[in-house]
PDB file of C-alpha atoms in Angstrom:
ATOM      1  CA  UNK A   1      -4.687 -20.779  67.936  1.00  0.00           C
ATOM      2  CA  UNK A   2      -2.001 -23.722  67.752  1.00  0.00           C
ATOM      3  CA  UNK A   3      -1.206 -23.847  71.669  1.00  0.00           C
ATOM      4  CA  UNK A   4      -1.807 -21.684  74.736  1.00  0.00           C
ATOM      5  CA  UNK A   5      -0.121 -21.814  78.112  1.00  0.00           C
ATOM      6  CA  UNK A   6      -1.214 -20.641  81.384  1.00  0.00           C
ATOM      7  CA  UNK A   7       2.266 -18.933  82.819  1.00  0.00           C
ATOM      8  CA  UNK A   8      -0.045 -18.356  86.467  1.00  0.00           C
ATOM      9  CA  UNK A   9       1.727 -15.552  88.095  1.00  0.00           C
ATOM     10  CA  UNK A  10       5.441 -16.187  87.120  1.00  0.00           C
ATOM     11  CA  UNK A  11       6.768 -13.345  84.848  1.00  0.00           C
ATOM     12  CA  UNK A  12       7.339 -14.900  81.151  1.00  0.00           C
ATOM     13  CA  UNK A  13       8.783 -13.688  77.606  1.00  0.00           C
ATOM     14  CA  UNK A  14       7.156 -15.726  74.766  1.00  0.00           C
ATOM     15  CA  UNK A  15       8.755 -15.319  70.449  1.00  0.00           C
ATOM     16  CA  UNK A  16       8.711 -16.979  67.863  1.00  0.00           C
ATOM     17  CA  UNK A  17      10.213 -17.583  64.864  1.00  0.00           C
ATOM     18  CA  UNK A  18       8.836 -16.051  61.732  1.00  0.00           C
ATOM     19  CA  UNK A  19       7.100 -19.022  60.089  1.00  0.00           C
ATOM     20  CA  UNK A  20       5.677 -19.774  63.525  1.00  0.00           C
ATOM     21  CA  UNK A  21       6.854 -23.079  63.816  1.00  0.00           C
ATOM     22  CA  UNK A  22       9.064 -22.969  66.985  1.00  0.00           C
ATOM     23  CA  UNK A  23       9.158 -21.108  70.006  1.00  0.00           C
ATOM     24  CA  UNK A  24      11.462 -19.656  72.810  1.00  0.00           C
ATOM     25  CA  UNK A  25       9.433 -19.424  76.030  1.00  0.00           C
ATOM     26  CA  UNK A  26      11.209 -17.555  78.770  1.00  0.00           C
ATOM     27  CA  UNK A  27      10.397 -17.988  82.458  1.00  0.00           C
ATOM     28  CA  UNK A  28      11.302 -16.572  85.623  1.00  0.00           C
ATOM     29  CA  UNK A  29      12.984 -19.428  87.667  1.00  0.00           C
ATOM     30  CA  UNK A  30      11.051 -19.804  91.096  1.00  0.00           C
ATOM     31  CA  UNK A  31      11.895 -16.685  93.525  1.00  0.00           C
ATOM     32  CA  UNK A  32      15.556 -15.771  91.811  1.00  0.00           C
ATOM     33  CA  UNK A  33      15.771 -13.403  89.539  1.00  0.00           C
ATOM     34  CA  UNK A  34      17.420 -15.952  86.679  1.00  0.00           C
ATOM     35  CA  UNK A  35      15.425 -16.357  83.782  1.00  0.00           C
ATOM     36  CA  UNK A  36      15.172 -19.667  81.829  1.00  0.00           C
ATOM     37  CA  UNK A  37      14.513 -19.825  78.105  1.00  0.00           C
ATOM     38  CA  UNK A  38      12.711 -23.635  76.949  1.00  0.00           C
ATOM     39  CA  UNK A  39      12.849 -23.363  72.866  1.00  0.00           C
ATOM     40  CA  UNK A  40       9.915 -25.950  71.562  1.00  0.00           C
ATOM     41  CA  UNK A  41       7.863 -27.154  68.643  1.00  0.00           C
ATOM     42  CA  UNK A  42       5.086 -24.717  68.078  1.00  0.00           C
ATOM     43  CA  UNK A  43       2.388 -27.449  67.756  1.00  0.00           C
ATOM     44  CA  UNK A  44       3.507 -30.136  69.718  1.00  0.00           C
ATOM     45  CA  UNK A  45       5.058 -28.369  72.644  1.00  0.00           C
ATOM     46  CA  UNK A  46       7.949 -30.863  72.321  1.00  0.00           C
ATOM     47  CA  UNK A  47      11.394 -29.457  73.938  1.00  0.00           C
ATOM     48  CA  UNK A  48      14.040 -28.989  71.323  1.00  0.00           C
ATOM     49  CA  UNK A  49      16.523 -27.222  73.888  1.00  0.00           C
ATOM     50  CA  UNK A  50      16.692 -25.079  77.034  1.00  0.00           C
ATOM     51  CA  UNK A  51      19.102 -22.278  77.739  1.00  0.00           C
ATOM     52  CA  UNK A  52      19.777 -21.220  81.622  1.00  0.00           C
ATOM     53  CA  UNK A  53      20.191 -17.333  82.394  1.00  0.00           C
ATOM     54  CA  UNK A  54      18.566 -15.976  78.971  1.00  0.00           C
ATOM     55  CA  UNK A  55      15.716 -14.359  77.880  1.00  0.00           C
ATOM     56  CA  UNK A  56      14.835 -14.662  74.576  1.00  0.00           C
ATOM     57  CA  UNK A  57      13.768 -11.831  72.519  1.00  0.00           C
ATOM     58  CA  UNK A  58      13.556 -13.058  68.981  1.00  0.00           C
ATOM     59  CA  UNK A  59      14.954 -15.888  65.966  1.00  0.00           C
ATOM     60  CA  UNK A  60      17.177 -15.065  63.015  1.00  0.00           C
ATOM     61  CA  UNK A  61      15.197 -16.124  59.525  1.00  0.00           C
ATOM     62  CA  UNK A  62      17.058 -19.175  59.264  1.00  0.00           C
ATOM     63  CA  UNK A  63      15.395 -20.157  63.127  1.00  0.00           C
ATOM     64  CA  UNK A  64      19.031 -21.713  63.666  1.00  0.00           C
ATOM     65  CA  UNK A  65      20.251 -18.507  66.188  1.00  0.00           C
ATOM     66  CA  UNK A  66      18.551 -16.633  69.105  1.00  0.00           C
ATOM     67  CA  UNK A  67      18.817 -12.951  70.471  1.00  0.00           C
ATOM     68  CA  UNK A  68      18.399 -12.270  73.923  1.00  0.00           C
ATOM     69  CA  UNK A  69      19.657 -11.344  76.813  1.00  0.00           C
ATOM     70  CA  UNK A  70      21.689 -12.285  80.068  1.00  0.00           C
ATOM     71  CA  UNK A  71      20.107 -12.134  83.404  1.00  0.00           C
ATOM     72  CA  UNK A  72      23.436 -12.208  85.673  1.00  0.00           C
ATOM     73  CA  UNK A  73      25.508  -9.611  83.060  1.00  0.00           C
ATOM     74  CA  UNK A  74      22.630  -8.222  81.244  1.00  0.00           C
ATOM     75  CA  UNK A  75      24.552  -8.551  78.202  1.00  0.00           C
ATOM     76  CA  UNK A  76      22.693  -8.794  74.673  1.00  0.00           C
ATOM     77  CA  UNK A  77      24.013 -12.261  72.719  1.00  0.00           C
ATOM     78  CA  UNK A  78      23.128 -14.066  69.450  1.00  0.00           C
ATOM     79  CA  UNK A  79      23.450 -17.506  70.979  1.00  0.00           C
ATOM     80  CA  UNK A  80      22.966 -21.187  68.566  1.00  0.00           C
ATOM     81  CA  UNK A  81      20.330 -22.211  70.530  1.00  0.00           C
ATOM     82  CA  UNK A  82      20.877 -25.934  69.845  1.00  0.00           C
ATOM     83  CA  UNK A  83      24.341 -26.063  71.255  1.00  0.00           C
ATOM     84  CA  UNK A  84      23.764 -22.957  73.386  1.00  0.00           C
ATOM     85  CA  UNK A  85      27.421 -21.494  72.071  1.00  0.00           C
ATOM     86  CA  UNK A  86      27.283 -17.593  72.117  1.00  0.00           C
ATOM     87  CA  UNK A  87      28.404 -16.260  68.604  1.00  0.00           C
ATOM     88  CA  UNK A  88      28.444 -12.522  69.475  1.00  0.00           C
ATOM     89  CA  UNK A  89      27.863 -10.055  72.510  1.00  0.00           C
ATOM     90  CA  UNK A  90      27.627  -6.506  73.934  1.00  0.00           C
ATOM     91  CA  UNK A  91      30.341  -6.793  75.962  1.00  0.00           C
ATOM     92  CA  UNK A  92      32.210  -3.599  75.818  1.00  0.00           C
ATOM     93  CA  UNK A  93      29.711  -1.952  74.287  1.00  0.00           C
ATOM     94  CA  UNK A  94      27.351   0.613  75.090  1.00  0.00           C
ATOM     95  CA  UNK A  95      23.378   0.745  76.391  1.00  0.00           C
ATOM     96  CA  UNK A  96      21.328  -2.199  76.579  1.00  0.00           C
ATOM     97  CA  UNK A  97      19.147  -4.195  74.317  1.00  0.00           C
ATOM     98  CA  UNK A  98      17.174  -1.867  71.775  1.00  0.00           C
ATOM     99  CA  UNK A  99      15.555  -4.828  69.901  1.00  0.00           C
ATOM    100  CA  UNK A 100      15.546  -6.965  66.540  1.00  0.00           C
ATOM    101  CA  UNK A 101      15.002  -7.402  63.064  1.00  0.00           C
ATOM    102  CA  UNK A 102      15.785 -10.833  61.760  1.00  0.00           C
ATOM    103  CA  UNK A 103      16.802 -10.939  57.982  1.00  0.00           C
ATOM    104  CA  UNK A 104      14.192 -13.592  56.345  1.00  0.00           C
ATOM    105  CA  UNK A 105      16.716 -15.195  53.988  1.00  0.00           C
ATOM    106  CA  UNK A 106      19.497 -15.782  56.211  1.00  0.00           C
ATOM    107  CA  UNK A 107      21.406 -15.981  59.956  1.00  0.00           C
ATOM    108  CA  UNK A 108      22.121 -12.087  60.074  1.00  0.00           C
ATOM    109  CA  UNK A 109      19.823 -10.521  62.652  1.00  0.00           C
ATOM    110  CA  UNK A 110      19.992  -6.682  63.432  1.00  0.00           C
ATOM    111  CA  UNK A 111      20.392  -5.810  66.938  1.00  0.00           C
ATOM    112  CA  UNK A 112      19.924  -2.533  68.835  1.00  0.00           C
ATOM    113  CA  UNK A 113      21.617  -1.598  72.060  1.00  0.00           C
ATOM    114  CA  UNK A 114      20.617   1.558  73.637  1.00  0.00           C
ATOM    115  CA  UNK A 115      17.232   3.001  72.475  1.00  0.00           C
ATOM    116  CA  UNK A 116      14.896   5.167  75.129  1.00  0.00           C
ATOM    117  CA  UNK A 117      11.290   4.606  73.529  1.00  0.00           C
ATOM    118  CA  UNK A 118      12.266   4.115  70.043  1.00  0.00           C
ATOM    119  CA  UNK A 119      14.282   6.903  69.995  1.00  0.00           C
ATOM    120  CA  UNK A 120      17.210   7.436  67.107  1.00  0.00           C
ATOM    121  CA  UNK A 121      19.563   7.608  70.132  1.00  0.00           C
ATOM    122  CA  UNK A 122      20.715   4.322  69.849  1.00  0.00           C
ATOM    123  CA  UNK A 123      23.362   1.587  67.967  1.00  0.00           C
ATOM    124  CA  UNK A 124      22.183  -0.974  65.466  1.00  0.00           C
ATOM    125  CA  UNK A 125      24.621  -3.817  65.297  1.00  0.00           C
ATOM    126  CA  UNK A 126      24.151  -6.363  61.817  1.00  0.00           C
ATOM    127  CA  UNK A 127      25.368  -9.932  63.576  1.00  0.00           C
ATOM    128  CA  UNK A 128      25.756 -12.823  61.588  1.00  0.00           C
ATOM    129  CA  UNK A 129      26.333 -16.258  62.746  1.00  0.00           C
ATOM    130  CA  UNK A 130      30.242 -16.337  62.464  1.00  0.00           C
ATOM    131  CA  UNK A 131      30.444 -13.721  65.045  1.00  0.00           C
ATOM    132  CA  UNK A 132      31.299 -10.910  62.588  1.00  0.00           C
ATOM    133  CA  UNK A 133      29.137  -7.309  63.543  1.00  0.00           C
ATOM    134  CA  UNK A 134      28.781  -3.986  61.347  1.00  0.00           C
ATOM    135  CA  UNK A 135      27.780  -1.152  63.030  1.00  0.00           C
ATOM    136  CA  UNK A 136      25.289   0.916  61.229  1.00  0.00           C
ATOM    137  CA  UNK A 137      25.068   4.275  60.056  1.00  0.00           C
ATOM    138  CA  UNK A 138      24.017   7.078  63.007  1.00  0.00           C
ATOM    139  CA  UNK A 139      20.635   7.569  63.334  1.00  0.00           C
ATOM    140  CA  UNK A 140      19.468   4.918  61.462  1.00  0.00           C
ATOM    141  CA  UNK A 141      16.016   4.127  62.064  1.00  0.00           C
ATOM    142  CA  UNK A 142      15.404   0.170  61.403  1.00  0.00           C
ATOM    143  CA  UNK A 143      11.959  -1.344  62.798  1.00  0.00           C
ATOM    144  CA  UNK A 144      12.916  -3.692  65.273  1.00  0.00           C
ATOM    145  CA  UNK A 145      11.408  -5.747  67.748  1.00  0.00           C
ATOM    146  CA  UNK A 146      11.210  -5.137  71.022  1.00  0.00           C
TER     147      UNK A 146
END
């Protein structure tokens, strides 16, 4: 165990990225329903960066981008966490967020947008951090994270 936090009653989303080292806690702010994301070291607890309406939902490899969602659009965005700039969304596009698969090696994270319980029914979006998004075969079946 490197850290634990006692979140009391407020409703939280903890991830990390994949060599552990940092991680995206998002909160609940007071009695609203807008969620706010505080991205720190792993170890130290030291706050690298904090991103209003957003819950995170998981890193690409290269920990420099951050999938989540919106809380006032309920849009799914890859966001650069340090400078908070979105690079992509699923505006226009349909169902909500299905999970994510970060590639190790690089920026490009898959995104889904639409699954019902894991279900084939869904898109699969690869993002990468210029913005640029290929939409994957139908009825692909990549293991994302949810």
């Amino acid at each position: 165990i490197i850290r634990t936090v006692d979140y009391g009653r407020a409703q939280a989303w903890v991830t990390a990225t994949a060599d552990g080292s940092i991680i995206a806690e998002s909160e609940m702010a007071g009695v609203t329903t807008v969620w706010g994301t505080t991205i720190s070291r792993a170890d130290t607890g030291v706050k690298l960066g904090t991103l209003r309406d957003f819950i995170a939902r998981g890193f690409a490899g290269n920990n420099s981008l951050l999938v989540g969602q919106t809380t006032h659009t309920t849009l799914t965005v890859l966001v650069d966490w340090r400078s908070a700039k979105q690079i992509w969304s699923s505006a226009g596009l349909p169902g909500g967020y299905g999970g994510v698969r970060a590639d190790p090696t690089s920026d490009r994270v898959a995104i889904g947008l639409g699954f019902v319980g894991g279900s084939d029914q869904a898109d699969v979006y690869i993002v990468s951090a210029d913005g640029s998004a290929v939409l994957m075969p139908a009825h692909s079946w990549p293991a994302l994270s949810y």
